[in-house]
Amino acid sequence: MTMKKLIWMLSLILVGACTSGTPGGGQDATSDAGDVAVDEGNTEPDVVLDAGTDSGTNTIPDAAADVNDDPFAGVDLTPDPNCEGAYIIGTSGSVVGEDNEPIDEAFVQACLVSFDDGQYVCMAPKKTKQDGSFAFLMPDELRCLASVTMRILKPARAVITEYCDMDLTDPNVIVHWEDPFMLYDTYDPTEIPEEGDAEVERTVVLYDGVEIDMIPSKFFSGGAPYEELTSRRLPADAKVCAPKSAPVEFEGIYVFQPEADVFHTTFNTRLPNDYGLEAGDQVDLYVMGGLSCGLLNGDKVGEVEWAHYGVGTVEETGAFIEATGDNGLPCMVWLGLDIPTP
């Protein structure tokens, strides 16, 4: 196992949204802007987190930091005239469940790309307050930005992990999200065999009738066993942000929790044909990248990036849309189904 893979595994253990257990760590950060983990020129972004209090000598941030009551008080809000990108000092918003009730101690993480040198940095997650609100500063040295991606999750609760690109055309140096981030519930599979021999393939039937032929040893979620898998086909009117970055408008969106990569293979998938398609009809399938998502050809799919990975075909009975072999599922974050226009 490479050091980068080990670091990524640690990050998932600490901030991945599992359906049981407790959040890793939880010490408060000691600075207003929070600690960051820096990518130093490699092609894979680092998301590096630890569970202890920073001593000032390490570069690994605490697992999650409480949000200050007013982190913007006394802060100079004057934009940097030398910044040719988007000058962002901080951000604020709120997190709710699909019942519109606030979610406290949700993790809100910002991943930043520097406009000046393209450096990729993920801040330590901040925890929402009891009313579901959050507000935090960007690091002093990273405010001239090319992009900002938000990642929102609630450890120890079966809900989706939401991703959203920040609109950098906003003229304000503090970007406020008017609409709350809504974390939809996910549900247990209807059939999931015990892990047993982790090298043996078995069929898992998810809540919405999706069937996936899984090999537990290839399900890399950073520590959560495959038995903790939950999922959800989102309702058509779901108030989510992640699909806004997709190249097409999806007829169906499926979300997996915890998010996981599928190493060096794909999982055969059968989606219920709830779309009125006939035997032999085909659909285009996309995955959205999260903390780690690799296609079968080795290409990495970045956060909030949607990649076309295969084609599904309605099998002869018309009951399922099958995607197998090279068309199988390469990672388990968000899956989008698009019916091509004739």
XYZ file of C-alpha atoms in Angstrom:
342
model
C 0.000 0.000 0.000
C 1.429 3.378 -0.977
C 1.805 6.197 1.533
C -0.747 8.271 -0.425
C -3.258 5.414 -0.282
C -2.639 5.056 3.461
C -3.152 8.782 4.007
C -6.344 8.727 1.953
C -7.596 5.737 3.950
C -6.970 7.662 7.187
C -8.939 10.618 5.884
C -11.914 8.441 5.033
C -11.871 6.758 8.426
C -11.988 10.146 10.128
C -14.470 12.030 7.992
C -16.292 9.392 5.948
C -20.003 9.225 6.671
C -20.532 5.721 7.984
C -23.891 4.451 9.112
C -22.722 3.234 12.490
C -20.052 4.066 15.022
C -18.942 7.528 16.038
C -17.103 10.298 14.222
C -13.339 10.071 14.436
C -11.518 12.622 16.561
C -13.409 15.833 17.113
C -10.869 18.191 18.700
C -11.363 21.894 18.069
C -8.962 23.673 15.762
C -6.862 26.382 17.341
C -6.977 28.991 14.575
C -9.811 30.991 13.054
C -9.203 29.759 9.537
C -8.606 26.144 10.505
C -5.769 23.878 9.459
C -5.243 22.713 5.934
C -3.670 19.799 4.137
C -1.572 20.786 1.163
C -1.033 18.962 -2.108
C 2.585 19.479 -3.105
C 2.522 19.093 -6.847
C 1.269 15.552 -7.377
C -1.705 14.787 -9.554
C -3.908 13.369 -6.817
C -5.294 15.831 -4.254
C -4.490 15.052 -0.649
C -7.235 15.032 1.952
C -5.237 14.564 5.119
C -6.823 14.599 8.552
C -5.974 13.486 12.053
C -7.928 13.111 15.252
C -5.677 14.841 17.748
C -5.051 18.443 18.708
C -2.395 20.087 16.546
C 0.831 20.841 18.379
C 1.944 23.450 15.875
C 4.656 21.225 14.430
C 2.641 18.909 12.206
C 0.852 19.776 8.986
C -2.094 17.455 9.478
C -5.325 19.180 10.581
C -7.706 18.086 13.286
C -10.600 15.853 12.221
C -13.232 18.545 12.673
C -13.404 21.995 14.170
C -16.305 23.778 15.810
C -17.495 26.866 13.964
C -16.841 30.123 15.804
C -19.906 32.196 16.709
C -18.738 35.074 14.524
C -15.518 34.241 12.679
C -15.858 37.373 10.532
C -15.843 39.847 13.433
C -12.984 42.298 13.081
C -11.757 40.776 9.822
C -10.631 43.142 7.065
C -13.074 42.516 4.201
C -11.154 44.555 1.644
C -10.484 42.515 -1.522
C -6.873 42.048 -2.574
C -6.418 44.301 -5.641
C -3.617 42.029 -6.868
C -5.835 38.945 -6.992
C -6.805 38.100 -10.566
C -8.957 35.191 -9.440
C -11.878 35.200 -7.008
C -10.961 36.728 -3.666
C -12.889 34.765 -1.027
C -12.399 35.457 2.669
C -15.000 33.061 4.046
C -18.304 31.302 3.612
C -21.488 30.628 5.562
C -24.695 28.632 5.227
C -26.671 25.832 6.849
C -27.316 22.086 6.660
C -30.691 20.350 7.004
C -32.180 16.902 6.559
C -34.834 16.138 3.975
C -37.403 16.942 6.668
C -35.954 20.491 6.673
C -34.841 20.057 10.275
C -31.368 21.441 11.088
C -28.500 18.969 11.336
C -26.035 19.847 14.063
C -22.414 18.674 14.022
C -22.534 17.990 10.305
C -19.098 18.248 8.728
C -18.626 21.065 6.214
C -15.373 20.967 4.268
C -14.005 23.371 1.676
C -11.456 22.223 -0.892
C -9.632 25.102 -2.541
C -7.576 25.562 -5.698
C -5.207 28.526 -5.631
C -5.493 30.875 -8.590
C -1.810 31.767 -8.384
C -0.168 28.344 -8.544
C -2.959 25.757 -8.827
C -2.209 24.359 -5.378
C -5.005 22.092 -4.119
C -5.882 22.324 -0.425
C -8.677 20.764 1.612
C -9.441 22.518 4.874
C -10.227 20.575 8.005
C -14.011 20.048 8.203
C -15.992 22.472 10.343
C -18.945 21.294 12.432
C -22.328 22.957 12.159
C -23.943 24.477 15.225
C -27.159 23.262 16.843
C -29.247 25.303 14.406
C -27.433 23.691 11.475
C -25.517 26.844 10.578
C -21.847 27.216 9.738
C -19.490 30.104 9.041
C -15.731 30.015 8.662
C -12.745 31.813 7.183
C -10.500 30.647 4.388
C -6.785 30.419 5.272
C -5.009 33.783 5.077
C -2.612 32.538 2.431
C -5.326 30.938 0.301
C -7.943 33.519 -0.574
C -7.158 34.221 -4.224
C -8.902 31.217 -5.666
C -9.602 29.441 -8.940
C -12.244 27.121 -7.484
C -13.911 26.066 -4.240
C -15.664 22.738 -3.734
C -17.847 22.158 -0.698
C -18.271 18.684 0.812
C -21.014 18.165 3.407
C -21.691 15.001 5.406
C -22.966 13.786 8.750
C -20.896 10.999 10.304
C -22.784 8.224 12.090
C -25.990 9.035 10.218
C -27.282 7.346 7.060
C -27.517 10.350 4.752
C -25.942 11.282 1.437
C -22.671 13.164 1.171
C -23.361 16.344 -0.784
C -20.868 18.121 -3.026
C -21.173 21.582 -4.507
C -19.012 23.962 -6.526
C -18.992 27.521 -5.200
C -20.142 30.230 -7.603
C -17.057 32.402 -7.867
C -18.877 35.091 -9.833
C -20.396 36.232 -6.534
C -18.922 39.700 -5.940
C -18.941 39.276 -2.157
C -15.741 38.261 -0.386
C -17.868 36.255 2.060
C -20.017 33.823 0.099
C -23.303 32.962 1.803
C -25.287 29.947 0.621
C -28.912 31.111 0.605
C -30.351 27.606 0.219
C -29.428 25.067 2.890
C -27.502 21.969 1.952
C -30.024 19.126 2.216
C -28.759 15.681 3.217
C -31.245 13.045 2.077
C -31.658 9.816 4.019
C -30.115 6.619 2.687
C -31.427 3.132 3.413
C -30.131 -0.337 4.202
C -30.017 -2.984 1.458
C -32.868 -5.469 1.318
C -30.341 -8.283 0.812
C -26.681 -8.201 1.787
C -24.781 -11.446 2.450
C -22.316 -11.600 5.321
C -18.834 -10.698 4.215
C -17.320 -14.149 4.748
C -14.568 -14.633 2.172
C -13.907 -11.055 1.071
C -12.526 -12.253 -2.276
C -15.781 -13.939 -3.310
C -18.311 -12.062 -5.436
C -21.863 -11.834 -4.126
C -25.034 -9.974 -5.143
C -26.231 -7.124 -2.930
C -29.793 -5.902 -3.453
C -30.120 -2.263 -2.489
C -33.162 -0.481 -1.108
C -34.424 0.726 -4.484
C -33.974 -2.667 -6.124
C -30.546 -1.957 -7.590
C -28.446 -5.133 -7.747
C -24.659 -4.948 -7.513
C -22.281 -7.906 -7.760
C -19.732 -6.899 -5.140
C -16.368 -8.220 -4.012
C -15.835 -6.814 -0.491
C -12.038 -6.741 -0.824
C -12.438 -4.376 -3.800
C -14.810 -2.066 -1.902
C -12.462 0.570 -0.508
C -14.310 2.930 1.799
C -11.440 3.758 4.120
C -12.399 1.402 6.906
C -16.184 1.012 6.801
C -17.116 -2.632 6.077
C -19.242 -3.329 3.074
C -22.118 -4.414 5.337
C -22.557 -0.728 6.263
C -23.437 0.192 2.682
C -26.618 2.230 2.316
C -28.022 3.898 -0.770
C -30.815 5.924 -2.259
C -32.304 6.774 -5.624
C -32.996 10.457 -5.194
C -36.479 11.803 -5.904
C -36.835 13.718 -9.146
C -37.348 16.986 -7.255
C -34.419 16.496 -4.875
C -32.859 19.758 -3.733
C -29.258 18.784 -4.333
C -26.317 20.635 -5.812
C -23.963 17.951 -7.139
C -25.829 17.259 -10.429
C -25.540 20.934 -11.429
C -21.991 20.258 -12.612
C -23.040 17.312 -14.818
C -22.883 17.570 -18.630
C -26.431 16.219 -19.008
C -29.700 16.234 -17.084
C -30.160 12.820 -15.493
C -33.356 10.786 -15.498
C -32.122 8.868 -12.466
C -29.588 9.619 -9.714
C -28.354 7.043 -7.206
C -26.182 7.863 -4.184
C -24.101 5.426 -2.124
C -23.004 5.761 1.476
C -20.265 5.435 2.586
C -18.633 6.575 -0.623
C -16.082 4.079 -1.893
C -13.677 3.343 -4.690
C -13.669 0.026 -6.565
C -10.060 -1.059 -6.980
C -8.758 -2.324 -10.317
C -12.096 -3.724 -11.443
C -15.772 -2.819 -11.784
C -18.928 -4.147 -10.162
C -21.627 -5.543 -12.434
C -24.793 -3.529 -11.887
C -28.481 -4.016 -12.622
C -30.765 -1.000 -12.285
C -34.549 -1.508 -12.193
C -36.085 -0.427 -15.483
C -38.393 2.178 -14.008
C -38.027 4.299 -17.127
C -40.386 2.552 -19.555
C -37.549 1.342 -21.783
C -37.795 -1.697 -24.039
C -35.464 -4.682 -24.248
C -32.263 -3.698 -26.038
C -32.585 0.028 -25.287
C -29.437 1.639 -23.947
C -28.663 4.373 -21.430
C -25.522 6.355 -20.654
C -24.043 5.972 -17.183
C -21.979 8.547 -15.296
C -20.160 8.614 -11.972
C -19.319 11.655 -9.899
C -15.951 11.757 -8.206
C -15.550 12.169 -4.466
C -12.583 11.639 -2.172
C -11.349 8.903 -4.492
C -12.817 7.622 -7.744
C -10.842 5.887 -10.465
C -12.101 4.628 -13.809
C -11.110 1.230 -15.155
C -8.607 2.877 -17.517
C -6.825 4.490 -14.572
C -8.202 8.007 -15.013
C -9.116 9.787 -11.787
C -12.476 11.535 -11.447
C -12.226 14.686 -9.345
C -14.671 15.964 -6.758
C -17.942 17.134 -8.343
C -16.627 16.005 -11.742
C -18.975 13.731 -13.675
C -17.432 11.139 -15.996
C -19.187 8.941 -18.546
C -18.031 5.441 -17.681
C -20.280 3.065 -19.575
C -23.512 2.033 -21.242
C -26.366 0.086 -19.707
C -28.606 -2.163 -21.796
C -32.149 -3.280 -20.985
C -32.011 -7.084 -20.766
C -34.419 -9.339 -22.632
C -37.111 -9.487 -19.928
C -37.213 -5.691 -19.732
C -36.945 -5.734 -15.937
C -33.391 -4.448 -15.524
C -30.817 -2.208 -17.145
C -27.585 -4.200 -17.065
C -24.081 -2.733 -17.006
C -21.366 -5.374 -16.788
C -17.664 -5.830 -17.458
C -16.113 -2.664 -18.864
C -19.504 -0.966 -18.356
C -19.634 -1.937 -14.680
C -19.569 0.490 -11.759
C -16.028 1.881 -11.207
C -16.680 3.694 -7.921
C -19.570 4.213 -5.523
C -20.237 7.895 -4.858
C -23.001 9.296 -7.091
C -24.318 7.507 -10.200
C -26.278 9.286 -12.922
C -28.438 7.669 -15.624
C -29.131 9.513 -18.863
C -31.499 8.328 -21.593
C -30.036 9.540 -24.903
C -32.304 11.509 -27.192
C -33.141 9.411 -30.298
